[in-house]
Amino acid sequence: MDGADHVDGESISRLLRAWRARVDARTVPELRGVFPRPGRRLSQAHVARLTGVSEGWYRALEAGRRQDFSENFLLRVARALRLSEAETLTLFLAVCGRRPPGGISGEPGDAGDLPHGVRVLLEQQVSYPAYLSDVAWNIVAANSLMAEWFPWVRRPGANLMRWALLDPEAREQMLDWEDACARTYLAMLRVAANSNPADAGLRTLVRDILDADADCRRIWAEEHDVVEHRDGDVFRLRLPFHGGHEVRVTTHVLLPIQRPDLRFVFITPVDGWTAP
């Protein structure tokens, strides 16, 4: 272990010990009936029991030793130690250098849980279409202009990938559908599925799309491209909102700092078009 690793490990070790010390073992329902009966102090053995690992495995985490700790294990540790969002973020960044996975992507997000500032920014955006989606492209919220351009966003369970890749109207409205839409979106799905292999919602999304459409299966099999997002991409649309005239637009993808599990997406015209 080099000096930097030692410093990092010592820091997270100290934090983990402090977080564990503040939890009263007598208040943990899962430890009721355990013999010997736990006292106030939550031990390493207790945390190991709560997270479903050996005491040695948890001890390695608390000692700052580098191991192949899974995201699911770290999330269980966060629950056992009753960590806040900021504490959970610190745990993930210190142990594996990345943020914790955001939300449960198998279910559409809840617009009622949006931070007030994010909601206001979305609602007050009246010049261009804008929407919020979660990590599985479920539409969490959309402004009024987005709903006028794309009425499908108001449908129950609206999902960008399902509409763009499976809905017949998408092939009419998104010009050059296969090259400009399908190949890019499938490349985005490939990144997401590999970034979150344990995410049942993403696995279901990919499986449903490939099962439902022969073109998507063909592209998936013949392509190996990966794309993280469509920020800055230019594509052509022909929507009823524009009277069937072609418009060229680009997307801008932002991540709200309060909800990094969401994408804040604006659609703006390339050729200077503005909302009537």
Short mmCIF file of C-alpha atoms in Angstrom, two decimals:
data_model
loop_
_atom_site.label_atom_id
_atom_site.label_comp_id
_atom_site.label_asym_id
_atom_site.label_seq_id
_atom_site.Cartn_x
_atom_site.Cartn_y
_atom_site.Cartn_z
CA MET A 1 0.00 0.00 0.00
CA ASP A 2 1.55 3.33 -1.01
CA GLY A 3 1.41 6.56 0.93
CA ALA A 4 -1.67 7.90 -0.82
CA ASP A 5 -3.53 4.64 -0.25
CA HIS A 6 -2.54 4.71 3.40
CA VAL A 7 -3.89 8.22 3.88
CA ASP A 8 -7.14 7.42 2.06
CA GLY A 9 -7.59 4.17 3.95
CA GLU A 10 -6.89 5.78 7.31
CA SER A 11 -9.43 8.51 6.58
CA ILE A 12 -12.29 6.18 5.64
CA SER A 13 -11.34 3.88 8.53
CA ARG A 14 -11.75 6.72 10.99
CA LEU A 15 -15.08 7.72 9.46
CA LEU A 16 -16.43 4.16 9.46
CA ARG A 17 -15.50 3.70 13.12
CA ALA A 18 -17.19 6.99 14.01
CA TRP A 19 -20.32 6.15 12.02
CA ARG A 20 -20.52 2.70 13.62
CA ALA A 21 -20.01 4.13 17.13
CA ARG A 22 -23.02 6.43 16.88
CA VAL A 23 -25.46 3.58 16.12
CA ASP A 24 -27.07 2.08 19.23
CA ALA A 25 -27.19 -1.68 18.59
CA ARG A 26 -30.24 -1.95 20.87
CA THR A 27 -32.26 0.07 18.34
CA VAL A 28 -31.50 -2.21 15.37
CA PRO A 29 -34.52 -4.50 14.77
CA GLU A 30 -32.43 -7.13 12.93
CA LEU A 31 -30.32 -7.67 16.06
CA ARG A 32 -33.23 -8.46 18.36
CA GLY A 33 -33.03 -12.02 19.59
CA VAL A 34 -29.33 -12.26 18.78
CA PHE A 35 -27.33 -14.06 21.46
CA PRO A 36 -25.47 -12.78 23.30
CA ARG A 37 -27.83 -9.85 23.48
CA PRO A 38 -26.16 -6.75 22.00
CA GLY A 39 -25.36 -3.82 24.22
CA ARG A 40 -25.29 -0.22 23.09
CA ARG A 41 -22.13 -0.57 21.01
CA LEU A 42 -22.57 -1.75 17.40
CA SER A 43 -19.68 -4.10 16.73
CA GLN A 44 -17.94 -5.09 13.52
CA ALA A 45 -19.55 -8.51 13.90
CA HIS A 46 -22.97 -6.85 14.05
CA VAL A 47 -22.34 -4.89 10.85
CA ALA A 48 -21.09 -8.05 9.13
CA ARG A 49 -24.29 -9.82 10.17
CA LEU A 50 -26.44 -6.94 8.92
CA THR A 51 -24.66 -6.84 5.55
CA GLY A 52 -24.47 -10.60 4.99
CA VAL A 53 -20.67 -10.96 4.88
CA SER A 54 -18.01 -12.43 7.11
CA GLU A 55 -16.62 -10.35 9.95
CA GLY A 56 -13.21 -10.47 8.25
CA TRP A 57 -14.63 -9.01 5.04
CA TYR A 58 -16.21 -6.07 6.86
CA ARG A 59 -13.07 -5.64 8.97
CA ALA A 60 -11.04 -5.27 5.77
CA LEU A 61 -13.32 -2.41 4.69
CA GLU A 62 -13.05 -0.64 8.02
CA ALA A 63 -9.27 -1.11 8.03
CA GLY A 64 -9.02 0.62 4.66
CA ARG A 65 -7.61 -2.42 2.88
CA ARG A 66 -8.22 -2.49 -0.87
CA GLN A 67 -10.65 -5.24 -1.81
CA ASP A 68 -13.15 -5.87 -4.55
CA PHE A 69 -16.07 -4.41 -2.59
CA SER A 70 -19.29 -4.50 -4.60
CA GLU A 71 -21.73 -1.61 -4.86
CA ASN A 72 -24.45 -3.74 -3.27
CA PHE A 73 -22.23 -4.45 -0.27
CA LEU A 74 -21.39 -0.77 0.17
CA LEU A 75 -25.09 0.12 -0.04
CA ARG A 76 -25.84 -2.47 2.67
CA VAL A 77 -23.09 -0.94 4.83
CA ALA A 78 -24.65 2.49 4.31
CA ARG A 79 -28.03 1.17 5.45
CA ALA A 80 -26.57 -0.69 8.44
CA LEU A 81 -24.69 2.41 9.61
CA ARG A 82 -27.65 4.68 8.79
CA LEU A 83 -25.55 6.94 6.60
CA SER A 84 -26.85 10.13 5.06
CA GLU A 85 -26.63 10.74 1.30
CA ALA A 86 -23.44 12.77 1.74
CA GLU A 87 -21.91 10.07 3.95
CA THR A 88 -22.83 7.36 1.46
CA LEU A 89 -21.24 9.43 -1.30
CA THR A 90 -18.07 9.78 0.79
CA LEU A 91 -17.97 6.03 1.42
CA PHE A 92 -18.26 5.21 -2.30
CA LEU A 93 -15.73 7.81 -3.43
CA ALA A 94 -13.19 6.71 -0.83
CA VAL A 95 -13.58 2.97 -1.43
CA CYS A 96 -14.17 2.65 -5.17
CA GLY A 97 -13.73 6.14 -6.60
CA ARG A 98 -17.23 6.52 -8.00
CA ARG A 99 -20.64 7.72 -6.93
CA PRO A 100 -23.25 5.32 -5.57
CA PRO A 101 -25.82 4.09 -8.07
CA GLY A 102 -28.79 6.42 -8.22
CA GLY A 103 -32.37 5.29 -7.65
CA ILE A 104 -34.20 2.15 -8.72
CA SER A 105 -34.37 2.35 -12.46
CA GLY A 106 -36.97 -0.36 -12.83
CA GLU A 107 -39.66 2.13 -11.83
CA PRO A 108 -40.29 5.60 -13.23
CA GLY A 109 -39.04 8.39 -11.02
CA ASP A 110 -41.37 10.42 -8.81
CA ALA A 111 -41.67 14.06 -9.83
CA GLY A 112 -42.86 14.82 -6.28
CA ASP A 113 -39.37 14.07 -4.99
CA LEU A 114 -37.69 16.70 -7.17
CA PRO A 115 -35.67 19.42 -5.40
CA HIS A 116 -37.63 22.67 -5.54
CA GLY A 117 -34.99 24.50 -7.60
CA VAL A 118 -34.90 21.76 -10.22
CA ARG A 119 -38.68 21.77 -10.53
CA VAL A 120 -38.81 25.58 -10.86
CA LEU A 121 -36.06 25.58 -13.50
CA LEU A 122 -37.98 23.02 -15.55
CA GLU A 123 -41.35 24.76 -15.23
CA GLN A 124 -39.97 28.21 -16.04
CA GLN A 125 -38.21 27.03 -19.19
CA VAL A 126 -40.72 28.26 -21.79
CA SER A 127 -38.47 28.86 -24.80
CA TYR A 128 -37.41 25.28 -25.50
CA PRO A 129 -38.57 21.75 -24.70
CA ALA A 130 -37.00 20.31 -21.55
CA TYR A 131 -37.45 17.16 -19.52
CA LEU A 132 -36.02 15.13 -16.66
CA SER A 133 -35.31 11.41 -17.01
CA ASP A 134 -33.81 8.86 -14.64
CA VAL A 135 -30.95 6.42 -15.27
CA ALA A 136 -33.27 4.14 -17.26
CA TRP A 137 -34.70 7.00 -19.37
CA ASN A 138 -38.08 7.00 -17.60
CA ILE A 139 -39.58 10.49 -17.98
CA VAL A 140 -39.78 11.98 -14.49
CA ALA A 141 -41.09 15.41 -15.52
CA ALA A 142 -41.42 17.56 -18.63
CA ASN A 143 -42.26 21.18 -19.32
CA SER A 144 -45.32 22.20 -21.33
CA LEU A 145 -43.40 22.77 -24.57
CA MET A 146 -41.87 19.29 -24.40
CA ALA A 147 -45.39 17.87 -24.11
CA GLU A 148 -46.49 19.91 -27.13
CA TRP A 149 -43.59 18.67 -29.26
CA PHE A 150 -43.78 15.10 -27.95
CA PRO A 151 -47.24 14.31 -26.46
CA TRP A 152 -46.07 10.79 -25.53
CA VAL A 153 -44.17 12.20 -22.52
CA ARG A 154 -47.53 12.61 -20.75
CA ARG A 155 -48.42 8.94 -21.10
CA PRO A 156 -48.20 6.78 -17.95
CA GLY A 157 -44.80 5.11 -17.72
CA ALA A 158 -43.33 7.23 -20.56
CA ASN A 159 -39.81 6.08 -21.42
CA LEU A 160 -37.55 7.71 -23.99
CA MET A 161 -35.90 4.49 -25.18
CA ARG A 162 -39.16 2.59 -25.54
CA TRP A 163 -40.69 5.42 -27.56
CA ALA A 164 -37.64 6.13 -29.74
CA LEU A 165 -36.87 2.48 -30.52
CA LEU A 166 -40.28 0.79 -30.47
CA ASP A 167 -43.01 3.32 -31.25
CA PRO A 168 -43.83 3.53 -34.99
CA GLU A 169 -44.35 7.28 -34.77
CA ALA A 170 -40.71 7.73 -33.73
CA ARG A 171 -39.57 6.33 -37.08
CA GLU A 172 -41.64 8.98 -38.85
CA GLN A 173 -40.74 11.89 -36.59
CA MET A 174 -37.01 11.22 -36.05
CA LEU A 175 -35.52 11.44 -39.54
CA ASP A 176 -32.71 9.05 -40.50
CA TRP A 177 -34.14 6.86 -37.73
CA GLU A 178 -31.67 3.99 -37.98
CA ASP A 179 -28.44 5.97 -38.23
CA ALA A 180 -29.31 9.09 -36.25
CA CYS A 181 -31.52 7.51 -33.61
CA ALA A 182 -31.47 3.73 -33.24
CA ARG A 183 -27.72 3.17 -33.45
CA THR A 184 -27.00 5.98 -30.97
CA TYR A 185 -29.67 4.98 -28.47
CA LEU A 186 -28.66 1.33 -28.56
CA ALA A 187 -25.05 2.37 -28.01
CA MET A 188 -26.23 4.35 -24.96
CA LEU A 189 -28.10 1.30 -23.67
CA ARG A 190 -24.93 -0.76 -24.08
CA VAL A 191 -23.01 1.64 -21.82
CA ALA A 192 -25.76 1.77 -19.21
CA ALA A 193 -26.21 -2.00 -19.09
CA ASN A 194 -22.48 -2.52 -18.58
CA SER A 195 -22.20 0.28 -16.02
CA ASN A 196 -25.00 -1.19 -13.90
CA PRO A 197 -24.98 -4.96 -14.53
CA ALA A 198 -27.00 -5.66 -11.37
CA ASP A 199 -29.75 -3.20 -12.30
CA ALA A 200 -32.83 -5.30 -13.03
CA GLY A 201 -34.68 -2.34 -14.54
CA LEU A 202 -32.01 -1.71 -17.16
CA ARG A 203 -31.73 -5.42 -17.97
CA THR A 204 -35.49 -5.55 -18.50
CA LEU A 205 -35.42 -2.44 -20.69
CA VAL A 206 -32.71 -3.87 -22.96
CA ARG A 207 -34.38 -7.28 -23.14
CA ASP A 208 -37.81 -5.83 -23.94
CA ILE A 209 -36.45 -3.67 -26.76
CA LEU A 210 -34.42 -6.48 -28.33
CA ASP A 211 -37.28 -8.96 -27.98
CA ALA A 212 -39.76 -6.57 -29.57
CA ASP A 213 -37.93 -5.27 -32.64
CA ALA A 214 -35.97 -7.08 -35.33
CA ASP A 215 -34.14 -3.93 -36.48
CA CYS A 216 -32.89 -3.28 -32.95
CA ARG A 217 -31.73 -6.90 -32.65
CA ARG A 218 -29.84 -6.63 -35.92
CA ILE A 219 -28.14 -3.34 -34.97
CA TRP A 220 -27.31 -4.67 -31.49
CA ALA A 221 -25.67 -7.75 -33.00
CA GLU A 222 -23.68 -5.97 -35.69
CA GLU A 223 -22.56 -2.87 -33.77
CA HIS A 224 -20.10 -2.49 -30.89
CA ASP A 225 -20.17 1.28 -30.47
CA VAL A 226 -20.74 2.79 -27.03
CA VAL A 227 -22.14 6.26 -26.34
CA GLU A 228 -22.70 7.76 -22.89
CA HIS A 229 -25.12 10.55 -23.85
CA ARG A 230 -26.42 12.65 -26.75
CA ASP A 231 -25.16 15.99 -25.43
CA GLY A 232 -24.38 18.20 -28.43
CA ASP A 233 -25.75 15.81 -31.03
CA VAL A 234 -27.62 17.36 -33.95
CA PHE A 235 -30.60 15.50 -35.35
CA ARG A 236 -33.56 16.19 -37.61
CA LEU A 237 -37.22 16.08 -36.61
CA ARG A 238 -40.51 16.28 -38.46
CA LEU A 239 -43.23 16.79 -35.86
CA PRO A 240 -46.94 17.66 -36.07
CA PHE A 241 -46.18 20.64 -33.80
CA HIS A 242 -44.13 22.19 -36.62
CA GLY A 243 -46.75 21.49 -39.23
CA GLY A 244 -44.71 18.65 -40.68
CA HIS A 245 -41.76 20.91 -41.52
CA GLU A 246 -38.27 19.60 -40.86
CA VAL A 247 -36.33 21.17 -37.97
CA ARG A 248 -32.76 20.55 -36.86
CA VAL A 249 -32.18 20.48 -33.13
CA THR A 250 -29.49 19.66 -30.62
CA THR A 251 -29.66 18.34 -27.07
CA HIS A 252 -27.95 19.61 -23.94
CA VAL A 253 -27.65 17.13 -21.05
CA LEU A 254 -27.14 18.44 -17.50
CA LEU A 255 -26.84 16.56 -14.19
CA PRO A 256 -28.54 18.29 -11.22
CA ILE A 257 -26.05 18.29 -8.36
CA GLN A 258 -28.87 17.54 -5.90
CA ARG A 259 -30.06 14.55 -7.93
CA PRO A 260 -27.15 13.08 -9.94
CA ASP A 261 -29.37 10.10 -10.77
CA LEU A 262 -31.42 12.37 -13.07
CA ARG A 263 -30.67 13.89 -16.48
CA PHE A 264 -31.90 17.42 -17.22
CA VAL A 265 -32.22 17.65 -21.01
CA PHE A 266 -32.91 20.75 -23.13
CA ILE A 267 -33.71 20.59 -26.85
CA THR A 268 -32.70 23.71 -28.78
CA PRO A 269 -32.93 24.60 -32.49
CA VAL A 270 -29.78 24.66 -34.58
CA ASP A 271 -31.14 27.10 -37.15
CA GLY A 272 -32.52 29.78 -34.86
CA TRP A 273 -36.11 28.55 -34.58
CA THR A 274 -37.96 29.77 -31.49
CA ALA A 275 -41.28 28.81 -29.95
CA PRO A 276 -44.29 30.61 -31.46
#
